[in-house]
PDB file of C-alpha atoms and ligand atoms in Angstrom:
ATOM      1  CA  MET A  17     -52.204  -2.597 -28.077  1.00 59.00           C
ATOM      2  CA  LYS A  18     -50.632   0.813 -27.634  1.00 61.00           C
ATOM      3  CA  LYS A  19     -51.628   0.773 -23.984  1.00 64.00           C
ATOM      4  CA  LEU A  20     -50.025  -2.619 -23.500  1.00 63.00           C
ATOM      5  CA  PHE A  21     -46.747  -1.420 -24.979  1.00 64.00           C
ATOM      6  CA  GLY A  22     -46.789   1.589 -22.730  1.00 64.00           C
ATOM      7  CA  LEU A  23     -47.332  -0.611 -19.733  1.00 65.00           C
ATOM      8  CA  ALA A  24     -44.573  -3.013 -20.715  1.00 67.00           C
ATOM      9  CA  ALA A  25     -42.147  -0.124 -21.238  1.00 65.00           C
ATOM     10  CA  GLY A  26     -43.098   1.291 -17.855  1.00 63.00           C
ATOM     11  CA  VAL A  27     -42.515  -2.024 -16.121  1.00 63.00           C
ATOM     12  CA  LEU A  28     -39.127  -2.395 -17.834  1.00 63.00           C
ATOM     13  CA  MET A  29     -38.074   1.057 -16.723  1.00 62.00           C
ATOM     14  CA  VAL A  30     -38.989   0.373 -13.110  1.00 60.00           C
ATOM     15  CA  LEU A  31     -37.151  -2.948 -13.212  1.00 58.00           C
ATOM     16  CA  SER A  32     -33.942  -1.453 -14.618  1.00 60.00           C
ATOM     17  CA  LEU A  33     -34.059   1.370 -12.095  1.00 57.00           C
ATOM     18  CA  ALA A  34     -34.307  -1.167  -9.307  1.00 58.00           C
ATOM     19  CA  ALA A  35     -31.336  -3.089 -10.731  1.00 56.00           C
ATOM     20  CA  CYS A  36     -29.318   0.124 -10.819  1.00 54.00           C
ATOM     21  CA  ALA A  37     -30.065   0.961  -7.232  1.00 55.00           C
ATOM     22  CA  LYS A  38     -28.963  -2.479  -6.105  1.00 61.00           C
ATOM     23  CA  GLU A  39     -25.731  -2.314  -8.075  1.00 80.00           C
ATOM     24  CA  GLN A  40     -23.286  -0.554  -5.771  1.00 85.00           C
ATOM     25  CA  LYS A  41     -20.981   2.138  -7.003  1.00 96.00           C
ATOM     26  CA  GLU A  42     -17.421   0.849  -7.195  1.00 98.00           C
ATOM     27  CA  LEU A  43     -14.531   2.031  -5.051  1.00 98.00           C
ATOM     28  CA  VAL A  44     -11.443   1.326  -7.140  1.00 98.00           C
ATOM     29  CA  MET A  45      -8.283   0.769  -5.100  1.00 98.00           C
ATOM     30  CA  ALA A  46      -4.894   1.008  -6.776  1.00 98.00           C
ATOM     31  CA  THR A  47      -2.212  -1.089  -5.101  1.00 98.00           C
ATOM     32  CA  ASN A  48       0.991  -3.056  -5.624  1.00 98.00           C
ATOM     33  CA  ALA A  49       0.474  -6.461  -4.060  1.00 98.00           C
ATOM     34  CA  GLU A  50       4.165  -7.139  -3.406  1.00 97.00           C
ATOM     35  CA  PHE A  51       4.219  -5.803   0.104  1.00 98.00           C
ATOM     36  CA  PRO A  52       3.332  -8.243   2.861  1.00 98.00           C
ATOM     37  CA  PRO A  53       1.583  -7.925   5.279  1.00 98.00           C
ATOM     38  CA  TYR A  54      -0.146  -4.856   3.768  1.00 98.00           C
ATOM     39  CA  GLU A  55      -0.937  -6.305   0.332  1.00 98.00           C
ATOM     40  CA  PHE A  56       0.227  -9.585  -1.119  1.00 98.00           C
ATOM     41  CA  HIS A  57      -1.003 -12.664  -2.964  1.00 98.00           C
ATOM     42  CA  SER A  58      -2.354 -15.431  -0.770  1.00 96.00           C
ATOM     43  CA  GLU A  59      -1.633 -19.073  -1.553  1.00 95.00           C
ATOM     44  CA  THR A  60      -4.798 -19.068  -3.621  1.00 97.00           C
ATOM     45  CA  GLN A  61      -3.543 -16.016  -5.521  1.00 96.00           C
ATOM     46  CA  GLU A  62      -6.055 -13.700  -3.949  1.00 98.00           C
ATOM     47  CA  ILE A  63      -4.899 -10.207  -3.016  1.00 98.00           C
ATOM     48  CA  VAL A  64      -5.092  -9.941   0.765  1.00 98.00           C
ATOM     49  CA  GLY A  65      -3.550  -7.958   3.615  1.00 98.00           C
ATOM     50  CA  ILE A  66      -3.996  -5.076   6.014  1.00 98.00           C
ATOM     51  CA  ASP A  67      -4.634  -2.411   3.369  1.00 98.00           C
ATOM     52  CA  VAL A  68      -7.111  -4.647   1.572  1.00 98.00           C
ATOM     53  CA  GLU A  69      -9.105  -5.236   4.756  1.00 98.00           C
ATOM     54  CA  ILE A  70      -8.997  -1.580   5.768  1.00 98.00           C
ATOM     55  CA  CYS A  71     -10.226  -0.518   2.329  1.00 98.00           C
ATOM     56  CA  GLN A  72     -12.905  -3.214   2.384  1.00 98.00           C
ATOM     57  CA  ALA A  73     -14.098  -1.844   5.720  1.00 98.00           C
ATOM     58  CA  ILE A  74     -14.073   1.700   4.299  1.00 98.00           C
ATOM     59  CA  ALA A  75     -15.996   0.544   1.211  1.00 98.00           C
ATOM     60  CA  ASP A  76     -18.538  -1.114   3.513  1.00 98.00           C
ATOM     61  CA  GLU A  77     -18.933   2.167   5.411  1.00 97.00           C
ATOM     62  CA  LEU A  78     -19.450   4.017   2.137  1.00 97.00           C
ATOM     63  CA  GLY A  79     -21.832   1.404   0.728  1.00 97.00           C
ATOM     64  CA  ARG A  80     -19.537   0.891  -2.241  1.00 98.00           C
ATOM     65  CA  LYS A  81     -18.061  -2.214  -3.861  1.00 98.00           C
ATOM     66  CA  LEU A  82     -14.284  -2.524  -3.454  1.00 98.00           C
ATOM     67  CA  VAL A  83     -12.447  -3.290  -6.695  1.00 98.00           C
ATOM     68  CA  ILE A  84      -8.691  -3.944  -6.465  1.00 98.00           C
ATOM     69  CA  GLU A  85      -6.329  -2.947  -9.275  1.00 98.00           C
ATOM     70  CA  ASP A  86      -2.858  -4.447  -8.888  1.00 98.00           C
ATOM     71  CA  MET A  87      -0.081  -2.510 -10.656  1.00 98.00           C
ATOM     72  CA  ALA A  88       3.571  -1.446 -10.459  1.00 97.00           C
ATOM     73  CA  PHE A  89       4.212   0.558  -7.304  1.00 97.00           C
ATOM     74  CA  ASP A  90       5.216   3.709  -9.167  1.00 95.00           C
ATOM     75  CA  SER A  91       1.847   3.676 -10.998  1.00 97.00           C
ATOM     76  CA  VAL A  92      -0.269   3.731  -7.836  1.00 98.00           C
ATOM     77  CA  ILE A  93      -0.153   7.492  -7.214  1.00 98.00           C
ATOM     78  CA  THR A  94      -0.379   8.285 -10.938  1.00 98.00           C
ATOM     79  CA  SER A  95      -3.559   6.268 -11.285  1.00 98.00           C
ATOM     80  CA  VAL A  96      -5.138   8.174  -8.395  1.00 98.00           C
ATOM     81  CA  TYR A  97      -3.909  11.464  -9.859  1.00 98.00           C
ATOM     82  CA  THR A  98      -5.421  10.700 -13.268  1.00 97.00           C
ATOM     83  CA  GLY A  99      -8.680   9.417 -11.779  1.00 97.00           C
ATOM     84  CA  LYS A 100      -8.236   5.829 -13.004  1.00 98.00           C
ATOM     85  CA  ALA A 101      -8.511   4.726  -9.377  1.00 98.00           C
ATOM     86  CA  ASP A 102     -10.524   6.309  -6.569  1.00 98.00           C
ATOM     87  CA  ILE A 103      -8.020   5.507  -3.852  1.00 98.00           C
ATOM     88  CA  GLY A 104      -4.418   4.378  -3.585  1.00 98.00           C
ATOM     89  CA  ALA A 105      -3.637   2.030  -0.712  1.00 98.00           C
ATOM     90  CA  ALA A 106      -0.196   0.482  -0.818  1.00 98.00           C
ATOM     91  CA  GLY A 107       1.533   1.129   2.462  1.00 98.00           C
ATOM     92  CA  LEU A 108       1.872   4.641   1.078  1.00 98.00           C
ATOM     93  CA  THR A 109       4.005   6.969   3.138  1.00 98.00           C
ATOM     94  CA  ILE A 110       2.872  10.576   3.410  1.00 98.00           C
ATOM     95  CA  THR A 111       5.552  12.799   1.871  1.00 98.00           C
ATOM     96  CA  GLU A 112       5.633  16.503   1.000  1.00 97.00           C
ATOM     97  CA  ASP A 113       6.439  15.673  -2.589  1.00 97.00           C
ATOM     98  CA  ARG A 114       3.482  13.347  -3.031  1.00 98.00           C
ATOM     99  CA  LEU A 115       1.174  15.888  -1.389  1.00 98.00           C
ATOM    100  CA  LYS A 116       1.885  18.210  -4.320  1.00 97.00           C
ATOM    101  CA  ASN A 117      -0.026  15.836  -6.600  1.00 97.00           C
ATOM    102  CA  ILE A 118      -2.575  14.043  -4.434  1.00 98.00           C
ATOM    103  CA  ASN A 119      -4.249  14.269  -1.039  1.00 98.00           C
ATOM    104  CA  PHE A 120      -3.674  11.856   1.794  1.00 98.00           C
ATOM    105  CA  SER A 121      -6.287  10.651   4.260  1.00 98.00           C
ATOM    106  CA  THR A 122      -5.547  10.800   7.965  1.00 98.00           C
ATOM    107  CA  PRO A 123      -2.799   8.262   8.704  1.00 98.00           C
ATOM    108  CA  TYR A 124      -3.918   4.772   9.684  1.00 98.00           C
ATOM    109  CA  THR A 125      -0.589   3.466  10.968  1.00 98.00           C
ATOM    110  CA  THR A 126       3.079   4.271  11.480  1.00 97.00           C
ATOM    111  CA  ALA A 127       6.076   2.563   9.943  1.00 97.00           C
ATOM    112  CA  ALA A 128       9.828   2.863   9.501  1.00 97.00           C
ATOM    113  CA  GLN A 129      12.387   2.338   6.790  1.00 97.00           C
ATOM    114  CA  VAL A 130      14.843  -0.288   7.949  1.00 97.00           C
ATOM    115  CA  ILE A 131      18.007  -1.862   6.615  1.00 98.00           C
ATOM    116  CA  ILE A 132      18.253  -5.590   5.865  1.00 98.00           C
ATOM    117  CA  VAL A 133      21.723  -7.126   5.623  1.00 98.00           C
ATOM    118  CA  GLN A 134      23.274 -10.558   5.537  1.00 98.00           C
ATOM    119  CA  GLU A 135      24.205 -11.996   8.901  1.00 97.00           C
ATOM    120  CA  GLY A 136      27.732 -10.929   9.823  1.00 96.00           C
ATOM    121  CA  SER A 137      27.608  -7.787   7.690  1.00 97.00           C
ATOM    122  CA  ASP A 138      29.761  -4.811   8.726  1.00 97.00           C
ATOM    123  CA  ILE A 139      26.719  -2.559   8.297  1.00 97.00           C
ATOM    124  CA  ALA A 140      25.373  -1.884  11.792  1.00 96.00           C
ATOM    125  CA  SER A 141      23.736   1.527  11.390  1.00 95.00           C
ATOM    126  CA  PRO A 142      22.534   3.857   8.620  1.00 95.00           C
ATOM    127  CA  ASP A 143      25.924   5.628   8.696  1.00 95.00           C
ATOM    128  CA  ASP A 144      27.651   2.448   7.561  1.00 97.00           C
ATOM    129  CA  LEU A 145      25.793   2.561   4.231  1.00 97.00           C
ATOM    130  CA  THR A 146      28.248   5.083   2.777  1.00 97.00           C
ATOM    131  CA  GLY A 147      29.730   3.720  -0.415  1.00 97.00           C
ATOM    132  CA  LYS A 148      27.679   0.511  -0.330  1.00 98.00           C
ATOM    133  CA  THR A 149      25.476  -1.079  -2.976  1.00 98.00           C
ATOM    134  CA  ILE A 150      21.877  -0.756  -1.834  1.00 98.00           C
ATOM    135  CA  GLY A 151      18.731  -2.379  -3.167  1.00 98.00           C
ATOM    136  CA  VAL A 152      15.301  -0.721  -3.039  1.00 98.00           C
ATOM    137  CA  GLN A 153      11.865  -1.038  -4.601  1.00 97.00           C
ATOM    138  CA  LEU A 154      11.548   1.506  -7.412  1.00 97.00           C
ATOM    139  CA  GLY A 155       9.726   4.702  -6.458  1.00 96.00           C
ATOM    140  CA  THR A 156       9.448   3.974  -2.739  1.00 98.00           C
ATOM    141  CA  THR A 157      10.568   6.236   0.075  1.00 97.00           C
ATOM    142  CA  GLY A 158      13.442   3.773   0.582  1.00 97.00           C
ATOM    143  CA  ASP A 159      14.503   4.632  -2.968  1.00 97.00           C
ATOM    144  CA  ILE A 160      14.207   8.370  -2.291  1.00 95.00           C
ATOM    145  CA  TYR A 161      16.210   8.256   0.948  1.00 94.00           C
ATOM    146  CA  ALA A 162      18.875   5.953  -0.473  1.00 96.00           C
ATOM    147  CA  GLU A 163      19.570   8.551  -3.159  1.00 95.00           C
ATOM    148  CA  ASP A 164      21.056  10.809  -0.487  1.00 94.00           C
ATOM    149  CA  ILE A 165      23.516   8.252   0.852  1.00 96.00           C
ATOM    150  CA  GLU A 166      27.029   9.341   0.034  1.00 95.00           C
ATOM    151  CA  GLY A 167      28.840   7.308  -2.561  1.00 96.00           C
ATOM    152  CA  ALA A 168      26.221   4.572  -2.532  1.00 97.00           C
ATOM    153  CA  THR A 169      25.264   2.644  -5.636  1.00 98.00           C
ATOM    154  CA  LEU A 170      21.513   2.161  -5.982  1.00 98.00           C
ATOM    155  CA  GLU A 171      19.948  -0.949  -7.460  1.00 98.00           C
ATOM    156  CA  ARG A 172      16.222  -0.461  -8.110  1.00 98.00           C
ATOM    157  CA  TYR A 173      13.897  -3.446  -8.339  1.00 98.00           C
ATOM    158  CA  ASN A 174      10.245  -3.688  -9.343  1.00 96.00           C
ATOM    159  CA  LYS A 175       9.463  -5.733  -6.259  1.00 96.00           C
ATOM    160  CA  GLY A 176      10.873  -5.474  -2.768  1.00 97.00           C
ATOM    161  CA  PHE A 177      11.359  -9.223  -2.726  1.00 97.00           C
ATOM    162  CA  GLU A 178      13.628  -9.028  -5.775  1.00 98.00           C
ATOM    163  CA  ALA A 179      15.916  -6.735  -3.791  1.00 98.00           C
ATOM    164  CA  VAL A 180      15.917  -9.263  -0.946  1.00 98.00           C
ATOM    165  CA  GLN A 181      16.831 -12.050  -3.384  1.00 98.00           C
ATOM    166  CA  ALA A 182      19.733  -9.984  -4.723  1.00 98.00           C
ATOM    167  CA  LEU A 183      20.917  -9.530  -1.136  1.00 98.00           C
ATOM    168  CA  LEU A 184      20.703 -13.282  -0.512  1.00 98.00           C
ATOM    169  CA  GLN A 185      22.804 -13.835  -3.651  1.00 97.00           C
ATOM    170  CA  GLY A 186      25.390 -11.344  -2.444  1.00 97.00           C
ATOM    171  CA  LYS A 187      24.805  -9.015  -5.382  1.00 98.00           C
ATOM    172  CA  ILE A 188      24.102  -6.066  -3.084  1.00 98.00           C
ATOM    173  CA  ASP A 189      25.157  -5.113   0.461  1.00 98.00           C
ATOM    174  CA  ALA A 190      21.832  -4.010   1.934  1.00 98.00           C
ATOM    175  CA  VAL A 191      18.137  -3.461   1.261  1.00 98.00           C
ATOM    176  CA  ILE A 192      16.223  -0.422   2.491  1.00 98.00           C
ATOM    177  CA  ILE A 193      12.553  -1.233   2.896  1.00 98.00           C
ATOM    178  CA  ASP A 194       9.582  -0.735   5.237  1.00 98.00           C
ATOM    179  CA  ASN A 195       9.817  -2.515   8.596  1.00 97.00           C
ATOM    180  CA  GLU A 196       6.885  -4.930   8.347  1.00 98.00           C
ATOM    181  CA  PRO A 197       7.696  -6.268   4.871  1.00 98.00           C
ATOM    182  CA  ALA A 198      11.291  -6.510   6.147  1.00 98.00           C
ATOM    183  CA  ASN A 199      10.109  -8.680   9.045  1.00 97.00           C
ATOM    184  CA  VAL A 200       8.221 -10.945   6.667  1.00 97.00           C
ATOM    185  CA  PHE A 201      11.110 -11.301   4.192  1.00 97.00           C
ATOM    186  CA  VAL A 202      13.685 -11.909   6.943  1.00 98.00           C
ATOM    187  CA  SER A 203      11.506 -14.534   8.631  1.00 97.00           C
ATOM    188  CA  GLN A 204      11.072 -16.335   5.301  1.00 95.00           C
ATOM    189  CA  ASN A 205      14.762 -16.378   4.381  1.00 96.00           C
ATOM    190  CA  GLU A 206      17.639 -17.659   6.448  1.00 96.00           C
ATOM    191  CA  GLY A 207      20.814 -15.641   6.880  1.00 97.00           C
ATOM    192  CA  LEU A 208      19.270 -12.179   6.908  1.00 98.00           C
ATOM    193  CA  VAL A 209      18.945  -9.673   9.750  1.00 98.00           C
ATOM    194  CA  ILE A 210      17.451  -6.243  10.253  1.00 98.00           C
ATOM    195  CA  VAL A 211      19.804  -3.521  11.506  1.00 97.00           C
ATOM    196  CA  ASP A 212      18.644  -2.264  14.924  1.00 93.00           C
ATOM    197  CA  GLU A 213      18.677   1.420  14.109  1.00 92.00           C
ATOM    198  CA  ALA A 214      15.862   2.438  11.764  1.00 90.00           C
ATOM    199  CA  PHE A 215      16.484   4.797   8.894  1.00 87.00           C
ATOM    200  CA  THR A 216      13.354   6.995   9.108  1.00 91.00           C
ATOM    201  CA  TYR A 217       9.906   7.009  10.705  1.00 94.00           C
ATOM    202  CA  GLU A 218       6.842   7.432   8.524  1.00 97.00           C
ATOM    203  CA  GLU A 219       3.050   7.393   8.438  1.00 98.00           C
ATOM    204  CA  TYR A 220       0.872   5.440   6.019  1.00 98.00           C
ATOM    205  CA  ALA A 221      -2.291   6.920   4.560  1.00 98.00           C
ATOM    206  CA  ILE A 222      -4.680   6.482   1.647  1.00 98.00           C
ATOM    207  CA  ALA A 223      -4.129   8.567  -1.491  1.00 98.00           C
ATOM    208  CA  ILE A 224      -7.096  10.403  -3.018  1.00 98.00           C
ATOM    209  CA  ALA A 225      -7.275  12.832  -5.965  1.00 98.00           C
ATOM    210  CA  LYS A 226      -7.051  16.501  -5.012  1.00 98.00           C
ATOM    211  CA  ASP A 227     -10.336  17.326  -6.754  1.00 96.00           C
ATOM    212  CA  ASN A 228     -12.226  14.671  -4.809  1.00 97.00           C
ATOM    213  CA  GLU A 229     -12.655  16.448  -1.499  1.00 97.00           C
ATOM    214  CA  GLN A 230     -15.916  14.624  -0.826  1.00 98.00           C
ATOM    215  CA  LEU A 231     -14.290  11.200  -0.985  1.00 98.00           C
ATOM    216  CA  LEU A 232     -11.446  12.462   1.207  1.00 98.00           C
ATOM    217  CA  ASN A 233     -13.959  13.493   3.867  1.00 98.00           C
ATOM    218  CA  GLU A 234     -15.855  10.227   3.589  1.00 98.00           C
ATOM    219  CA  VAL A 235     -12.681   8.149   3.868  1.00 98.00           C
ATOM    220  CA  ASN A 236     -11.462  10.179   6.843  1.00 98.00           C
ATOM    221  CA  ALA A 237     -14.799   9.711   8.581  1.00 98.00           C
ATOM    222  CA  ALA A 238     -14.646   5.975   7.906  1.00 98.00           C
ATOM    223  CA  ILE A 239     -11.075   5.755   9.248  1.00 98.00           C
ATOM    224  CA  ALA A 240     -12.107   7.643  12.399  1.00 98.00           C
ATOM    225  CA  LYS A 241     -14.923   5.158  12.884  1.00 98.00           C
ATOM    226  CA  LEU A 242     -12.629   2.162  12.382  1.00 98.00           C
ATOM    227  CA  LYS A 243     -10.164   3.587  14.900  1.00 98.00           C
ATOM    228  CA  GLU A 244     -12.887   4.218  17.442  1.00 98.00           C
ATOM    229  CA  SER A 245     -14.551   0.843  17.127  1.00 98.00           C
ATOM    230  CA  GLY A 246     -11.243  -1.015  17.462  1.00 98.00           C
ATOM    231  CA  LYS A 247     -11.718  -2.585  14.028  1.00 98.00           C
ATOM    232  CA  LEU A 248      -8.532  -0.961  12.686  1.00 98.00           C
ATOM    233  CA  ASP A 249      -6.396  -2.474  15.457  1.00 98.00           C
ATOM    234  CA  GLU A 250      -8.137  -5.775  14.960  1.00 98.00           C
ATOM    235  CA  ILE A 251      -7.188  -5.834  11.272  1.00 98.00           C
ATOM    236  CA  ILE A 252      -3.578  -4.837  11.976  1.00 98.00           C
ATOM    237  CA  ASN A 253      -3.188  -7.367  14.802  1.00 97.00           C
ATOM    238  CA  LYS A 254      -4.511 -10.119  12.582  1.00 97.00           C
ATOM    239  CA  TYR A 255      -1.458  -9.712  10.326  1.00 97.00           C
ATOM    240  CA  ILE A 256       1.217  -8.414  12.697  1.00 95.00           C
ATOM    241  CA  SER A 257       1.997 -10.284  15.883  1.00 83.00           C
ATOM    242  CA  ALA A 258       2.943  -8.136  18.850  1.00 68.00           C
ATOM    243  CA  ASP A 259       6.209  -9.982  19.414  1.00 54.00           C
ATOM    244  CA  ASN A 260       7.837  -9.070  16.117  1.00 51.00           C
TER     245      ASN A 260
HETATM  246  N1  LIG B 326       6.100   3.114   2.294  1.00 59.88           N
HETATM  247  C1  LIG B 326       6.867   3.126   1.099  1.00 59.88           C
HETATM  248  C2  LIG B 326       6.412   4.254   0.199  1.00 59.88           C
HETATM  249  O1  LIG B 326       5.355   4.780   0.366  1.00 59.88           O
HETATM  250  C3  LIG B 326       6.826   1.809   0.363  1.00 59.88           C
HETATM  251  C4  LIG B 326       5.487   1.339  -0.056  1.00 59.88           C
HETATM  252  C5  LIG B 326       5.546   0.145  -0.983  1.00 59.88           C
HETATM  253  N2  LIG B 326       4.242  -0.413  -1.170  1.00 59.88           N
HETATM  254  C6  LIG B 326       3.937  -1.439  -1.971  1.00 59.88           C
HETATM  255  N3  LIG B 326       2.705  -1.847  -1.969  1.00 59.88           N
HETATM  256  N4  LIG B 326       4.844  -1.988  -2.708  1.00 59.88           N
HETATM  257  O2  LIG B 326       7.101   4.613  -0.720  1.00 59.88           O
END
């Protein structure tokens, strides 16, 4: 009897060990899915986009299971900082200030802050923003740069699209936002244009906690691989057409 119990216990242990090995370690990605084409809700309410596919490809490289946590944009870096998420991927621009709290991977793409206005607006360059009412998404680089515009009134929204809606309603004079989301919002709404001259040029990267050097190295290696194989370009081209 005793022997049988021992055997049964042994079998159970082996079985649960096997189950553990098969269950992949998670790779938790913090994001704010209000930022097409990088992260947004599909018609079926799934979170999709460039960042999602890049992180899925990185997770595949690492043999980990990608888990997406959607949150307010200004919580993305905090959740990486506090270890609630392993990575932050949200069209995140590398800035000196952010580097004080978290690490960034090697950049995976470049971007710009642009100005959206109503057709016929007298705003034709960044200089014309002086004294205007400007809408931004809270906590973004657009928000940070707009703070320095002389005499401007800032309206901060939780979602970039809410700023665009305010512009459509004539509540604000301009929106400062990243170029690709700007292209998407302008193409979806009549009467809006993007000012030719960009505001700033930036690089997007993945945020990782400072004490997680190993993950940083692994993610950088995965990004290098995706660049080399052409997979990165493939993902980006799937969402951004060359003619826009
Ligand atoms: N690139 C800008 C920044 O890093 C805006 C990013 C907004 N991303 C988002 N998923 N809402 O501040």
